[in-house]
Amino acid sequence: MDTQKDRIFISYRRSDTSGSATAIRKTLLERFGEQSIFQDVEGIAPGAEFPATLRDELKRAAVVLAVIGRNWLHAANEYGQRRIDFEDDWVRTELTLALQDPEVTVVPVLVDGADMPPARALPQSLMDLCTRNAVSLRHDAWDDTARPLLNRITDILKPDQAAPRLETSGLVTPELIRHAVAEALE
């Protein structure tokens, strides 16, 4: 039996972007509701086997948000080794599984002024992350910078509710004029 892909999975490093991940979750809740979002701190029950829960949630994910802050790539273990270089790193595992699934849209979400890490700095299993168009969220312009991400997720999860996104473009186009005239005549 195929699992329905109807969720947004938030992948992040607690040591790097826990505050931003929580802000993203709250923004997503407003538009998509609790049932559509998975974030580990809210989605894993006490006593649950977290590896199995993460894998199950990834199977349900239509969208995986890779929340990347300034220290995402360089987060280290107690020996100073980059965590991303180890196969048992959960961020690496989550994103590797998501990138391997052709039915999942993986969106890098850059926060706190982070840049996209270069492919050469990533493990082989994550190099495709660099081919995905990223969204940069700014805390000083949260609603404006989150809008394209929210619109894209709506297109994926609720294609029947997707509408022209006139608010994301400052250009006056023939389509915009036709739309404005049609609304004025109604």
Coordinates of N, CA and C in Angstrom, one line a residue:
M1 N 0.8 -1.2 0.0 CA 0.0 0.0 0.0 C 0.9 1.2 0.0
D2 N 0.6 2.2 -0.9 CA 1.4 3.4 -1.0 C 0.9 4.4 0.1
T3 N 1.9 5.1 0.7 CA 1.6 6.1 1.7 C 1.2 7.4 1.0
Q4 N 0.2 8.0 1.4 CA -0.2 9.3 0.8 C 0.8 10.4 1.3
K5 N 1.3 11.1 0.3 CA 2.3 12.2 0.5 C 1.5 13.5 0.7
D6 N 1.3 13.8 2.0 CA 0.4 15.0 2.3 C 1.0 15.8 3.5
R7 N 2.3 15.7 3.7 CA 2.9 16.4 4.8 C 4.0 17.3 4.4
I8 N 4.4 18.2 5.3 CA 5.5 19.1 5.2 C 6.5 18.6 6.4
F9 N 7.7 18.2 6.0 CA 8.6 17.8 7.0 C 9.7 18.8 7.2
I10 N 9.9 19.3 8.4 CA 10.9 20.3 8.7 C 12.2 19.6 9.2
S11 N 13.2 19.7 8.4 CA 14.5 19.2 8.8 C 15.4 20.3 9.2
Y12 N 16.0 20.2 10.4 CA 16.9 21.3 10.9 C 17.8 20.8 11.9
R13 N 18.8 21.6 12.3 CA 19.7 21.3 13.4 C 19.3 22.1 14.6
R14 N 19.0 21.4 15.7 CA 18.6 22.1 16.9 C 19.7 23.1 17.3
S15 N 20.9 22.7 17.2 CA 22.0 23.6 17.6 C 22.2 24.8 16.7
D16 N 21.6 24.8 15.5 CA 21.8 25.8 14.5 C 20.5 26.7 14.3
T17 N 19.4 26.1 14.2 CA 18.2 26.8 13.7 C 16.9 26.5 14.5
S18 N 17.0 26.1 15.7 CA 15.7 25.7 16.4 C 14.7 26.8 16.5
G19 N 15.2 28.0 16.7 CA 14.2 29.2 16.8 C 13.6 29.4 15.4
S20 N 14.4 29.4 14.3 CA 13.9 29.6 13.0 C 12.9 28.5 12.6
A21 N 13.3 27.3 12.9 CA 12.4 26.1 12.6 C 11.1 26.3 13.3
T22 N 11.1 26.7 14.5 CA 9.8 27.0 15.2 C 9.0 28.1 14.6
A23 N 9.6 29.2 14.2 CA 8.9 30.2 13.5 C 8.4 29.8 12.1
I24 N 9.1 28.9 11.4 CA 8.6 28.4 10.2 C 7.4 27.5 10.4
R25 N 7.5 26.7 11.5 CA 6.4 25.8 11.8 C 5.1 26.6 12.1
K26 N 5.3 27.7 12.9 CA 4.1 28.5 13.3 C 3.5 29.2 12.0
T27 N 4.3 29.6 11.1 CA 3.9 30.2 9.8 C 3.1 29.2 9.0
L28 N 3.6 27.9 9.0 CA 3.0 26.9 8.2 C 1.6 26.5 8.9
L29 N 1.6 26.5 10.2 CA 0.4 26.1 10.9 C -0.8 27.0 10.5
E30 N -0.5 28.3 10.4 CA -1.6 29.3 10.0 C -2.2 28.9 8.7
R31 N -1.4 28.4 7.7 CA -1.9 28.2 6.4 C -2.4 26.7 6.2
F32 N -1.7 25.8 6.8 CA -1.9 24.4 6.4 C -2.5 23.5 7.6
G33 N -2.4 24.0 8.8 CA -2.9 23.2 9.9 C -1.9 22.2 10.5
E34 N -2.2 21.8 11.7 CA -1.4 20.9 12.5 C -1.1 19.5 11.8
Q35 N -2.2 19.0 11.1 CA -2.1 17.7 10.5 C -1.2 17.6 9.3
S36 N -0.8 18.8 8.8 CA 0.1 18.8 7.6 C 1.5 19.0 7.9
I37 N 1.9 19.2 9.1 CA 3.3 19.6 9.4 C 3.9 18.6 10.4
F38 N 5.2 18.2 10.1 CA 5.9 17.4 11.0 C 7.2 18.1 11.4
Q39 N 7.4 18.3 12.7 CA 8.7 18.8 13.3 C 8.9 17.9 14.5
D40 N 10.1 17.4 14.6 CA 10.4 16.4 15.6 C 10.0 16.7 17.0
V41 N 10.2 17.9 17.4 CA 9.9 18.3 18.8 C 8.4 18.2 19.1
E42 N 7.6 18.4 18.1 CA 6.1 18.3 18.2 C 5.5 17.0 17.8
G43 N 6.2 16.3 16.9 CA 5.7 15.1 16.2 C 6.1 13.8 16.7
I44 N 7.0 13.7 17.7 CA 7.4 12.4 18.2 C 6.9 12.3 19.7
A45 N 6.1 11.3 19.9 CA 5.5 11.1 21.3 C 6.6 10.6 22.2
P46 N 6.5 11.0 23.5 CA 7.4 10.4 24.5 C 7.4 8.9 24.4
G47 N 8.6 8.3 24.4 CA 8.7 6.9 24.4 C 8.7 6.2 23.0
A48 N 8.3 7.0 22.0 CA 8.2 6.5 20.6 C 9.7 6.3 20.1
E49 N 9.8 5.3 19.2 CA 11.1 5.0 18.6 C 11.3 6.1 17.6
F50 N 12.2 7.0 17.8 CA 12.3 8.2 16.9 C 12.8 7.8 15.5
P51 N 13.8 6.9 15.4 CA 14.2 6.6 14.0 C 13.0 6.1 13.1
A52 N 12.2 5.2 13.7 CA 11.0 4.7 12.9 C 10.0 5.8 12.6
T53 N 9.8 6.7 13.6 CA 8.9 7.8 13.4 C 9.4 8.7 12.3
L54 N 10.7 9.1 12.3 CA 11.2 9.9 11.3 C 11.1 9.3 9.9
R55 N 11.4 8.0 9.8 CA 11.3 7.4 8.5 C 9.8 7.4 8.0
D56 N 8.9 7.1 8.9 CA 7.5 7.1 8.6 C 7.0 8.4 8.1
E57 N 7.4 9.5 8.8 CA 7.0 10.8 8.4 C 7.7 11.2 7.1
L58 N 8.9 10.8 6.9 CA 9.5 11.1 5.6 C 8.8 10.4 4.4
K59 N 8.2 9.2 4.7 CA 7.4 8.6 3.7 C 6.2 9.3 3.3
R60 N 5.6 10.1 4.3 CA 4.4 10.8 4.1 C 4.7 12.2 3.5
A61 N 5.9 12.6 3.5 CA 6.3 14.0 3.2 C 6.2 14.2 1.7
A62 N 5.4 15.3 1.3 CA 5.4 15.8 -0.1 C 6.5 16.9 -0.3
V63 N 6.7 17.6 0.9 CA 7.7 18.7 0.9 C 8.6 18.5 2.1
V64 N 9.9 18.6 1.9 CA 10.9 18.6 3.0 C 11.6 19.9 2.9
L65 N 11.5 20.6 4.0 CA 12.2 21.9 4.2 C 13.5 21.7 4.9
A66 N 14.6 21.9 4.2 CA 16.0 21.8 4.8 C 16.4 23.2 5.3
V67 N 16.1 23.4 6.6 CA 16.4 24.7 7.2 C 17.9 24.8 7.5
I68 N 18.5 25.7 6.9 CA 20.0 25.9 6.9 C 20.3 27.2 7.5
G69 N 21.0 27.2 8.6 CA 21.5 28.4 9.2 C 23.1 28.5 9.0
R70 N 23.6 29.5 9.6 CA 25.1 29.7 9.4 C 26.0 28.6 9.9
N71 N 25.5 27.8 10.9 CA 26.4 26.7 11.4 C 25.9 25.3 11.0
W72 N 24.9 25.3 10.1 CA 24.4 24.0 9.7 C 25.5 23.0 9.2
L73 N 26.3 23.5 8.3 CA 27.3 22.7 7.7 C 28.5 22.3 8.7
H74 N 28.8 23.3 9.6 CA 30.0 23.1 10.4 C 29.6 22.6 11.8
A75 N 28.4 22.3 12.1 CA 28.0 21.7 13.4 C 28.9 20.5 13.7
A76 N 29.5 20.5 14.9 CA 30.5 19.4 15.1 C 30.1 18.6 16.3
N77 N 30.7 17.4 16.4 CA 30.5 16.5 17.5 C 31.5 16.9 18.6
E78 N 31.6 16.1 19.7 CA 32.5 16.4 20.8 C 34.0 16.3 20.4
Y79 N 34.3 15.7 19.3 CA 35.7 15.6 18.8 C 36.0 16.7 17.8
G80 N 35.1 17.6 17.5 CA 35.4 18.6 16.5 C 35.1 18.2 15.1
Q81 N 34.6 17.0 14.9 CA 34.3 16.5 13.5 C 32.9 17.0 13.1
R82 N 32.8 17.4 11.8 CA 31.5 17.8 11.2 C 30.5 16.7 11.3
R83 N 29.4 16.9 11.9 CA 28.3 15.9 12.1 C 27.8 15.4 10.7
I84 N 27.7 16.4 9.7 CA 27.1 16.1 8.4 C 27.9 15.0 7.7
D85 N 29.2 14.8 8.1 CA 30.1 13.8 7.4 C 29.8 12.4 7.9
F86 N 29.0 12.2 8.9 CA 28.7 10.9 9.5 C 27.4 10.4 9.0
E87 N 27.3 9.1 8.6 CA 26.0 8.6 8.1 C 25.0 8.5 9.1
D88 N 25.3 8.5 10.4 CA 24.3 8.4 11.5 C 23.8 9.8 11.9
D89 N 24.2 10.8 11.2 CA 23.7 12.2 11.5 C 22.3 12.3 11.0
W90 N 21.4 12.7 11.8 CA 20.0 12.6 11.4 C 19.6 13.7 10.4
V91 N 20.2 14.8 10.4 CA 20.0 15.8 9.3 C 20.4 15.2 8.0
R92 N 21.6 14.6 7.9 CA 22.0 13.9 6.7 C 21.1 12.8 6.3
T93 N 20.7 12.0 7.2 CA 19.8 10.9 6.9 C 18.4 11.4 6.4
E94 N 17.8 12.4 7.0 CA 16.6 12.9 6.6 C 16.7 13.4 5.1
L95 N 17.7 14.2 4.9 CA 17.8 14.9 3.6 C 18.2 13.9 2.5
T96 N 19.0 12.9 2.8 CA 19.4 11.9 1.9 C 18.2 11.1 1.4
L97 N 17.3 10.7 2.4 CA 16.1 9.9 2.0 C 15.2 10.8 1.2
A98 N 15.1 12.1 1.5 CA 14.2 13.0 0.8 C 14.7 13.2 -0.6
L99 N 16.0 13.4 -0.8 CA 16.5 13.7 -2.1 C 16.4 12.4 -3.0
Q100 N 16.4 11.2 -2.4 CA 16.3 10.0 -3.2 C 14.9 9.7 -3.7
D101 N 13.9 10.4 -3.1 CA 12.5 10.2 -3.5 C 12.0 11.2 -4.5
P102 N 11.8 10.7 -5.8 CA 11.4 11.7 -6.8 C 10.0 12.3 -6.6
E103 N 9.3 11.8 -5.7 CA 7.9 12.4 -5.4 C 8.0 13.5 -4.3
V104 N 9.2 13.8 -3.8 CA 9.4 14.8 -2.7 C 10.0 16.0 -3.3
T105 N 9.5 17.2 -2.9 CA 10.1 18.4 -3.3 C 10.9 18.9 -2.0
V106 N 12.2 19.0 -2.2 CA 13.1 19.4 -1.2 C 13.5 20.9 -1.4
V107 N 13.2 21.7 -0.4 CA 13.4 23.1 -0.5 C 14.4 23.6 0.5
P108 N 15.6 24.0 0.1 CA 16.6 24.6 1.1 C 16.0 25.9 1.6
V109 N 15.9 26.1 2.9 CA 15.4 27.3 3.5 C 16.5 28.0 4.2
L110 N 17.1 29.0 3.7 CA 18.2 29.7 4.3 C 17.7 30.7 5.3
V111 N 18.3 30.7 6.5 CA 17.8 31.6 7.6 C 19.1 32.2 8.3
D112 N 18.8 33.3 9.0 CA 19.8 34.0 9.8 C 21.0 34.4 8.9
G113 N 20.8 34.8 7.6 CA 21.8 35.2 6.8 C 22.7 34.2 6.2
A114 N 22.3 32.9 6.3 CA 23.1 31.8 5.8 C 23.1 31.8 4.3
D115 N 24.2 31.3 3.7 CA 24.4 31.0 2.3 C 24.2 29.5 2.0
M116 N 23.9 29.2 0.8 CA 23.8 27.8 0.4 C 25.2 27.2 0.4
P117 N 25.3 26.1 1.1 CA 26.7 25.4 1.1 C 27.0 25.0 -0.3
P118 N 28.3 25.0 -0.7 CA 28.7 24.5 -2.0 C 28.6 23.0 -2.0
A119 N 28.3 22.4 -3.2 CA 28.3 21.0 -3.3 C 29.5 20.3 -2.9
R120 N 30.7 20.9 -3.2 CA 32.0 20.2 -2.8 C 32.2 20.1 -1.3
A121 N 31.4 20.9 -0.5 CA 31.5 20.8 0.9 C 30.6 19.8 1.6
L122 N 29.7 19.2 0.7 CA 28.7 18.2 1.2 C 29.1 16.8 0.9
P123 N 28.6 15.9 1.8 CA 28.7 14.5 1.4 C 28.1 14.2 0.1
Q124 N 28.5 13.1 -0.6 CA 28.0 12.8 -1.9 C 26.5 12.7 -1.9
S125 N 25.9 12.1 -0.8 CA 24.5 11.8 -0.8 C 23.7 13.1 -0.7
L126 N 24.3 14.2 -0.4 CA 23.6 15.5 -0.3 C 23.9 16.5 -1.4
M127 N 24.8 16.2 -2.3 CA 25.2 17.1 -3.3 C 24.0 17.7 -4.1
D128 N 23.0 16.8 -4.3 CA 21.8 17.3 -5.1 C 21.1 18.4 -4.4
L129 N 21.3 18.6 -3.1 CA 20.6 19.7 -2.4 C 21.0 21.0 -3.1
C130 N 22.2 21.1 -3.6 CA 22.7 22.4 -4.2 C 22.0 22.6 -5.6
T131 N 21.3 21.7 -6.1 CA 20.6 21.9 -7.4 C 19.2 22.4 -7.1
R132 N 18.8 22.5 -5.9 CA 17.4 23.0 -5.5 C 17.4 24.5 -5.3
N133 N 16.4 25.1 -5.8 CA 16.3 26.6 -5.6 C 16.0 26.8 -4.2
A134 N 16.8 27.7 -3.5 CA 16.6 28.0 -2.1 C 15.7 29.2 -1.9
V135 N 15.1 29.3 -0.7 CA 14.4 30.4 -0.3 C 15.1 31.0 0.9
S136 N 15.3 32.3 0.9 CA 16.0 33.0 2.1 C 14.9 33.7 2.9
L137 N 14.8 33.3 4.1 CA 13.8 33.9 5.0 C 14.5 34.9 5.9
R138 N 14.0 36.1 6.0 CA 14.6 37.2 6.8 C 13.6 37.5 7.9
H139 N 14.1 37.6 9.1 CA 13.2 37.9 10.3 C 12.6 39.3 10.2
D140 N 13.4 40.2 9.6 CA 12.9 41.6 9.5 C 11.9 41.8 8.3
A141 N 11.7 40.8 7.5 CA 10.7 40.8 6.4 C 10.0 39.4 6.3
W142 N 9.7 38.8 7.4 CA 9.2 37.4 7.4 C 8.1 37.2 6.5
D143 N 7.0 37.9 6.5 CA 5.8 37.6 5.7 C 6.2 37.7 4.2
D144 N 6.9 38.7 3.8 CA 7.3 38.9 2.4 C 8.2 37.8 1.9
T145 N 9.2 37.5 2.7 CA 10.1 36.5 2.3 C 9.6 35.0 2.4
A146 N 8.6 34.8 3.2 CA 8.0 33.5 3.4 C 6.9 33.2 2.3
R147 N 6.3 34.3 1.7 CA 5.2 34.2 0.8 C 5.5 33.2 -0.4
P148 N 6.7 33.3 -1.1 CA 7.0 32.4 -2.2 C 7.0 30.9 -1.7
L149 N 7.6 30.7 -0.5 CA 7.6 29.4 0.0 C 6.2 28.8 0.3
L150 N 5.4 29.6 0.9 CA 4.0 29.2 1.2 C 3.2 29.0 -0.1
N151 N 3.4 29.8 -1.1 CA 2.7 29.6 -2.3 C 3.2 28.3 -3.0
R152 N 4.4 28.0 -3.0 CA 4.9 26.8 -3.6 C 4.4 25.5 -2.9
I153 N 4.4 25.6 -1.5 CA 3.8 24.5 -0.8 C 2.3 24.3 -1.1
T154 N 1.6 25.4 -1.2 CA 0.2 25.3 -1.5 C 0.0 24.6 -2.9
D155 N 0.9 25.0 -3.9 CA 0.8 24.4 -5.2 C 1.0 22.9 -5.1
I156 N 1.8 22.4 -4.2 CA 2.1 21.0 -4.1 C 1.1 20.3 -3.3
L157 N 0.7 20.8 -2.1 CA -0.3 20.1 -1.2 C -1.7 20.3 -1.6
K158 N -2.0 21.5 -2.2 CA -3.4 21.8 -2.5 C -3.5 22.4 -3.9
P159 N -3.2 21.7 -4.9 CA -3.1 22.2 -6.2 C -4.5 22.8 -6.7
D160 N -5.6 22.3 -6.2 CA -6.9 22.8 -6.5 C -7.1 24.2 -5.9
Q161 N -6.3 24.6 -4.9 CA -6.5 25.9 -4.3 C -5.5 26.9 -4.8
A162 N -4.5 26.4 -5.6 CA -3.5 27.3 -6.1 C -4.1 28.3 -7.1
A163 N -3.7 29.6 -6.9 CA -4.2 30.6 -7.8 C -3.1 31.5 -8.3
P164 N -3.3 32.3 -9.2 CA -2.2 33.2 -9.7 C -1.7 34.0 -8.5
R165 N -0.4 34.1 -8.4 CA 0.3 34.8 -7.3 C 0.7 36.2 -7.7
L166 N -0.2 37.0 -7.9 CA 0.0 38.4 -8.3 C 0.8 39.2 -7.3
E167 N 0.7 38.8 -6.0 CA 1.3 39.6 -5.0 C 2.8 39.3 -4.9
T168 N 3.4 38.3 -5.6 CA 4.8 38.1 -5.5 C 5.6 38.8 -6.6
S169 N 4.9 39.5 -7.4 CA 5.6 40.2 -8.5 C 5.2 41.7 -8.5
G170 N 6.2 42.5 -8.6 CA 5.9 43.9 -8.7 C 5.7 44.4 -10.1
L171 N 5.7 43.5 -11.1 CA 5.6 43.9 -12.5 C 4.1 44.0 -12.9
V172 N 3.9 45.0 -13.7 CA 2.5 45.1 -14.3 C 2.5 44.4 -15.6
T173 N 1.7 43.3 -15.6 CA 1.7 42.5 -16.8 C 0.3 42.5 -17.4
P174 N 0.2 42.1 -18.7 CA -1.2 42.0 -19.2 C -2.1 41.2 -18.4
E175 N -1.6 40.1 -17.8 CA -2.5 39.2 -17.0 C -2.9 40.0 -15.7
L176 N -2.1 40.7 -15.1 CA -2.4 41.5 -14.0 C -3.5 42.5 -14.3
I177 N -3.3 43.2 -15.4 CA -4.3 44.2 -15.9 C -5.7 43.5 -16.1
R178 N -5.7 42.4 -16.8 CA -6.9 41.7 -17.1 C -7.6 41.3 -15.8
H179 N -6.8 40.8 -14.8 CA -7.3 40.4 -13.5 C -7.9 41.6 -12.8
A180 N -7.3 42.7 -12.8 CA -7.8 43.9 -12.1 C -9.0 44.4 -12.7
V181 N -9.1 44.4 -14.1 CA -10.3 44.8 -14.8 C -11.4 43.9 -14.5
A182 N -11.2 42.6 -14.5 CA -12.3 41.6 -14.2 C -12.8 41.8 -12.8
E183 N -11.9 42.1 -11.9 CA -12.4 42.3 -10.5 C -13.2 43.6 -10.4
A184 N -12.8 44.6 -11.1 CA -13.5 45.9 -11.0 C -14.9 45.8 -11.6
L185 N -15.0 44.9 -12.6 CA -16.3 44.8 -13.3 C -17.3 43.9 -12.5
E186 N -16.8 43.2 -11.6 CA -17.7 42.3 -10.8 C -18.5 43.0 -9.9

